[in-house]
Coordinates of C-alpha atoms and ligand atoms in Angstrom, one line a residue:
X1 CA 0.1 0.0 -0.1
X2 CA 1.3 3.6 -0.8
X3 CA 2.3 5.8 1.9
X4 CA -0.4 7.9 3.3
X5 CA 0.8 11.4 3.8
X6 CA -0.5 14.7 4.0
X7 CA 0.1 18.2 2.2
X8 CA -0.4 21.5 2.9
X9 CA -2.9 23.3 -0.1
X10 CA -3.4 26.9 -0.5
X11 CA -6.1 28.7 -2.5
X12 CA -4.1 31.8 -3.6
X13 CA -5.7 35.4 -3.7
X14 CA -6.7 35.1 -7.5
X15 CA -8.4 32.0 -7.0
X16 CA -10.4 33.3 -4.0
X17 CA -11.3 36.4 -5.9
X18 CA -12.2 34.8 -8.8
X19 CA -14.6 32.7 -7.2
X20 CA -12.7 29.4 -8.1
X21 CA -12.2 28.2 -4.3
X22 CA -14.7 25.8 -4.9
X23 CA -13.6 24.5 -8.0
X24 CA -9.7 24.1 -7.4
X25 CA -10.9 22.1 -3.7
X26 CA -13.4 20.1 -5.5
X27 CA -11.0 18.8 -8.1
X28 CA -8.4 17.5 -5.4
X29 CA -11.8 16.3 -3.2
X30 CA -12.7 14.4 -6.4
X31 CA -9.3 12.8 -7.1
X32 CA -10.2 10.9 -3.4
X33 CA -8.1 12.8 -1.4
X34 CA -9.5 13.8 1.7
X35 CA -10.0 17.0 3.5
X36 CA -8.1 16.7 6.8
X37 CA -7.9 20.8 8.0
X38 CA -9.6 23.6 6.4
X39 CA -9.7 27.3 7.2
X40 CA -10.1 31.0 5.5
X41 CA -7.3 33.5 6.8
X42 CA -5.6 36.4 5.7
X43 CA -1.6 35.7 5.4
X44 CA 0.3 38.4 6.9
X45 CA 3.8 39.3 5.8
X46 CA 5.6 37.5 8.6
X47 CA 3.6 34.4 7.8
X48 CA 4.3 35.3 3.9
X49 CA 8.0 35.2 4.6
X50 CA 7.9 32.4 6.1
X51 CA 6.3 30.5 3.8
X52 CA 8.5 31.3 1.0
X53 CA 11.9 31.5 2.7
X54 CA 13.3 29.1 0.0
X55 CA 12.4 31.7 -2.1
X56 CA 14.2 34.8 -0.6
X57 CA 16.3 36.7 -2.1
X58 CA 14.9 36.0 -5.5
X59 CA 13.9 38.7 -8.3
X60 CA 10.3 37.7 -7.7
X61 CA 10.5 37.7 -3.7
X62 CA 8.4 40.6 -2.7
X63 CA 5.6 40.4 -5.3
X64 CA 5.3 37.2 -4.2
X65 CA 4.7 38.2 -0.7
X66 CA 2.8 41.2 -2.0
X67 CA 0.4 38.8 -3.9
X68 CA -0.2 36.0 -1.2
X69 CA -1.0 38.8 1.4
X70 CA -3.1 40.4 -1.3
X71 CA -6.6 39.0 -0.1
X72 CA -7.5 36.4 2.1
X73 CA -6.6 32.7 1.3
X74 CA -8.1 29.1 1.8
X75 CA -5.7 26.9 3.4
X76 CA -6.5 23.2 3.6
X77 CA -4.5 20.2 4.1
X78 CA -5.3 17.1 2.1
X79 CA -4.6 13.1 3.0
X80 CA -4.2 10.1 1.2
X81 CA -1.9 7.5 -0.6
X82 CA 1.3 10.0 -1.9
X83 CA -0.8 13.0 -1.5
X84 CA 2.2 15.4 -1.7
X85 CA 2.8 14.1 -5.5
X86 CA -0.9 13.6 -6.2
X87 CA -1.7 17.4 -5.7
X88 CA 1.4 18.2 -7.3
X89 CA 0.8 16.8 -10.8
X90 CA -3.7 17.5 -10.1
X91 CA -2.1 21.6 -9.7
X92 CA 0.2 21.7 -13.1
X93 CA 3.6 22.9 -13.4
X94 CA 4.2 26.2 -11.7
X95 CA 4.2 28.3 -14.8
X96 CA 0.9 27.8 -16.4
X97 CA 2.2 28.2 -19.8
X98 CA 3.8 24.8 -19.2
X99 CA 0.6 23.0 -17.4
X100 CA -1.0 20.6 -19.0
X101 CA -4.6 21.0 -19.9
X102 CA -6.6 18.9 -17.7
X103 CA -4.6 20.6 -14.5
X104 CA -5.6 23.3 -12.4
X105 CA -3.1 26.0 -13.6
X106 CA -3.7 24.5 -17.2
X107 CA -7.4 24.9 -17.4
X108 CA -7.6 28.5 -15.4
X109 CA -4.1 30.2 -15.0
X110 CA -2.4 32.1 -17.6
X111 CA 0.7 33.8 -15.5
X112 CA 3.3 32.3 -13.4
X113 CA 2.6 35.2 -10.7
X114 CA -1.3 34.3 -10.9
X115 CA -1.2 30.6 -10.6
X116 CA -3.9 30.2 -8.1
X117 CA -2.9 27.2 -6.0
X118 CA -0.1 26.4 -3.4
X119 CA 1.0 22.7 -2.8
X120 CA 3.7 21.3 -1.0
X121 CA 6.9 20.2 -2.8
X122 CA 7.8 17.0 -0.8
X123 CA 6.7 15.6 2.3
X124 CA 9.5 17.0 4.7
X125 CA 8.1 21.1 3.2
X126 CA 4.6 19.4 4.0
X127 CA 5.2 19.0 7.3
X128 CA 6.9 22.3 7.8
X129 CA 4.1 24.2 5.8
X130 CA 1.1 22.5 7.6
X131 CA 2.8 23.5 10.7
X132 CA 2.9 26.8 9.6
X133 CA -0.5 27.3 9.2
X134 CA -2.5 24.8 11.6
X135 CA -1.9 23.5 14.9
X136 CA -2.7 19.8 16.1
X137 CA -5.7 20.2 17.3
X138 CA -7.2 21.9 14.1
X139 CA -6.3 18.5 11.7
X140 CA -9.0 15.6 12.3
X141 CA -8.2 12.3 11.4
X142 CA -11.5 10.5 10.5
X143 CA -12.6 7.2 8.3
X144 CA -14.9 7.9 5.2
X145 CA -17.1 4.8 4.1
X146 CA -16.1 5.5 0.5
X147 CA -12.1 5.0 1.8
X148 CA -12.4 1.0 0.6
X149 CA -13.3 2.1 -2.8
X150 CA -10.4 4.8 -3.1
X151 CA -7.5 3.2 -1.4
X152 CA -7.3 -0.5 -2.1
X153 CA -6.0 -1.8 1.3
Ligands
DAT1 P1 4.9 26.2 -7.0 O1 4.3 27.3 -6.7 O2 4.9 25.6 -7.8 O3 5.6 24.8 -5.6 P2 7.7 27.2 -6.6 O4 7.8 26.7 -5.1 O5 9.2 27.0 -7.2 O6 6.6 26.6 -7.5 O7 7.5 28.9 -6.5 C1 6.9 29.3 -5.4 C2 5.9 31.0 -6.3 O8 7.1 32.0 -6.6 C3 5.3 29.9 -7.5 O9 4.0 29.2 -7.4 C4 5.1 31.4 -8.5 C5 6.7 31.9 -7.8 N1 7.7 31.9 -8.6 C6 8.5 30.8 -9.0 N2 9.5 30.8 -10.1 C7 9.2 31.9 -10.5 C8 9.7 33.0 -11.5 N3 10.9 32.3 -12.3 N4 9.3 33.9 -11.8 C9 7.9 34.7 -11.1 N5 7.5 34.3 -10.4 C10 7.7 32.5 -9.5
MG2 MG1 6.9 25.4 -4.5

């Protein structure tokens, strides 16, 4: 059986402003992933800098911080087998120009600075990012009756 993972997803400010939050979350949910954490929040500059610390010093860092703090976001934790890679493949490439049709970015976005969704890029960064946005008590483990039709045990 594949490794059960958790990963952080953000519906970025453009996704919220464009009314695409439901569509974006629905695609991940329909894929079979389980929502185990969910909140609406306004990211402040300090949180943005911590979340994107790996990109500090790059030319796009300040515009990226401005973008992610420009409007509320939805933060979600999705759980499932290989959740990190599955979310990444459902999102599509970082630059929507290269994102395949059928992916979220490939279907709904045009520019790298307005690419709608964040997803953790490894199990280690998922653990760090989830801890930035959620306390342990805000994450719920629960069985779904459909799990056995989605996950081969
Ligand atoms: P991803 O969001 O696919 O994980 P990333 O972690 O490499 O991509 O970068 C974080 C965000 O920073 C990305 O969603 C958009 C922005 N970004 C990355 N590379 C960029 C670039 N070369 N020019 C402008 N923005 C960039
Ligand atoms: Mg990334």
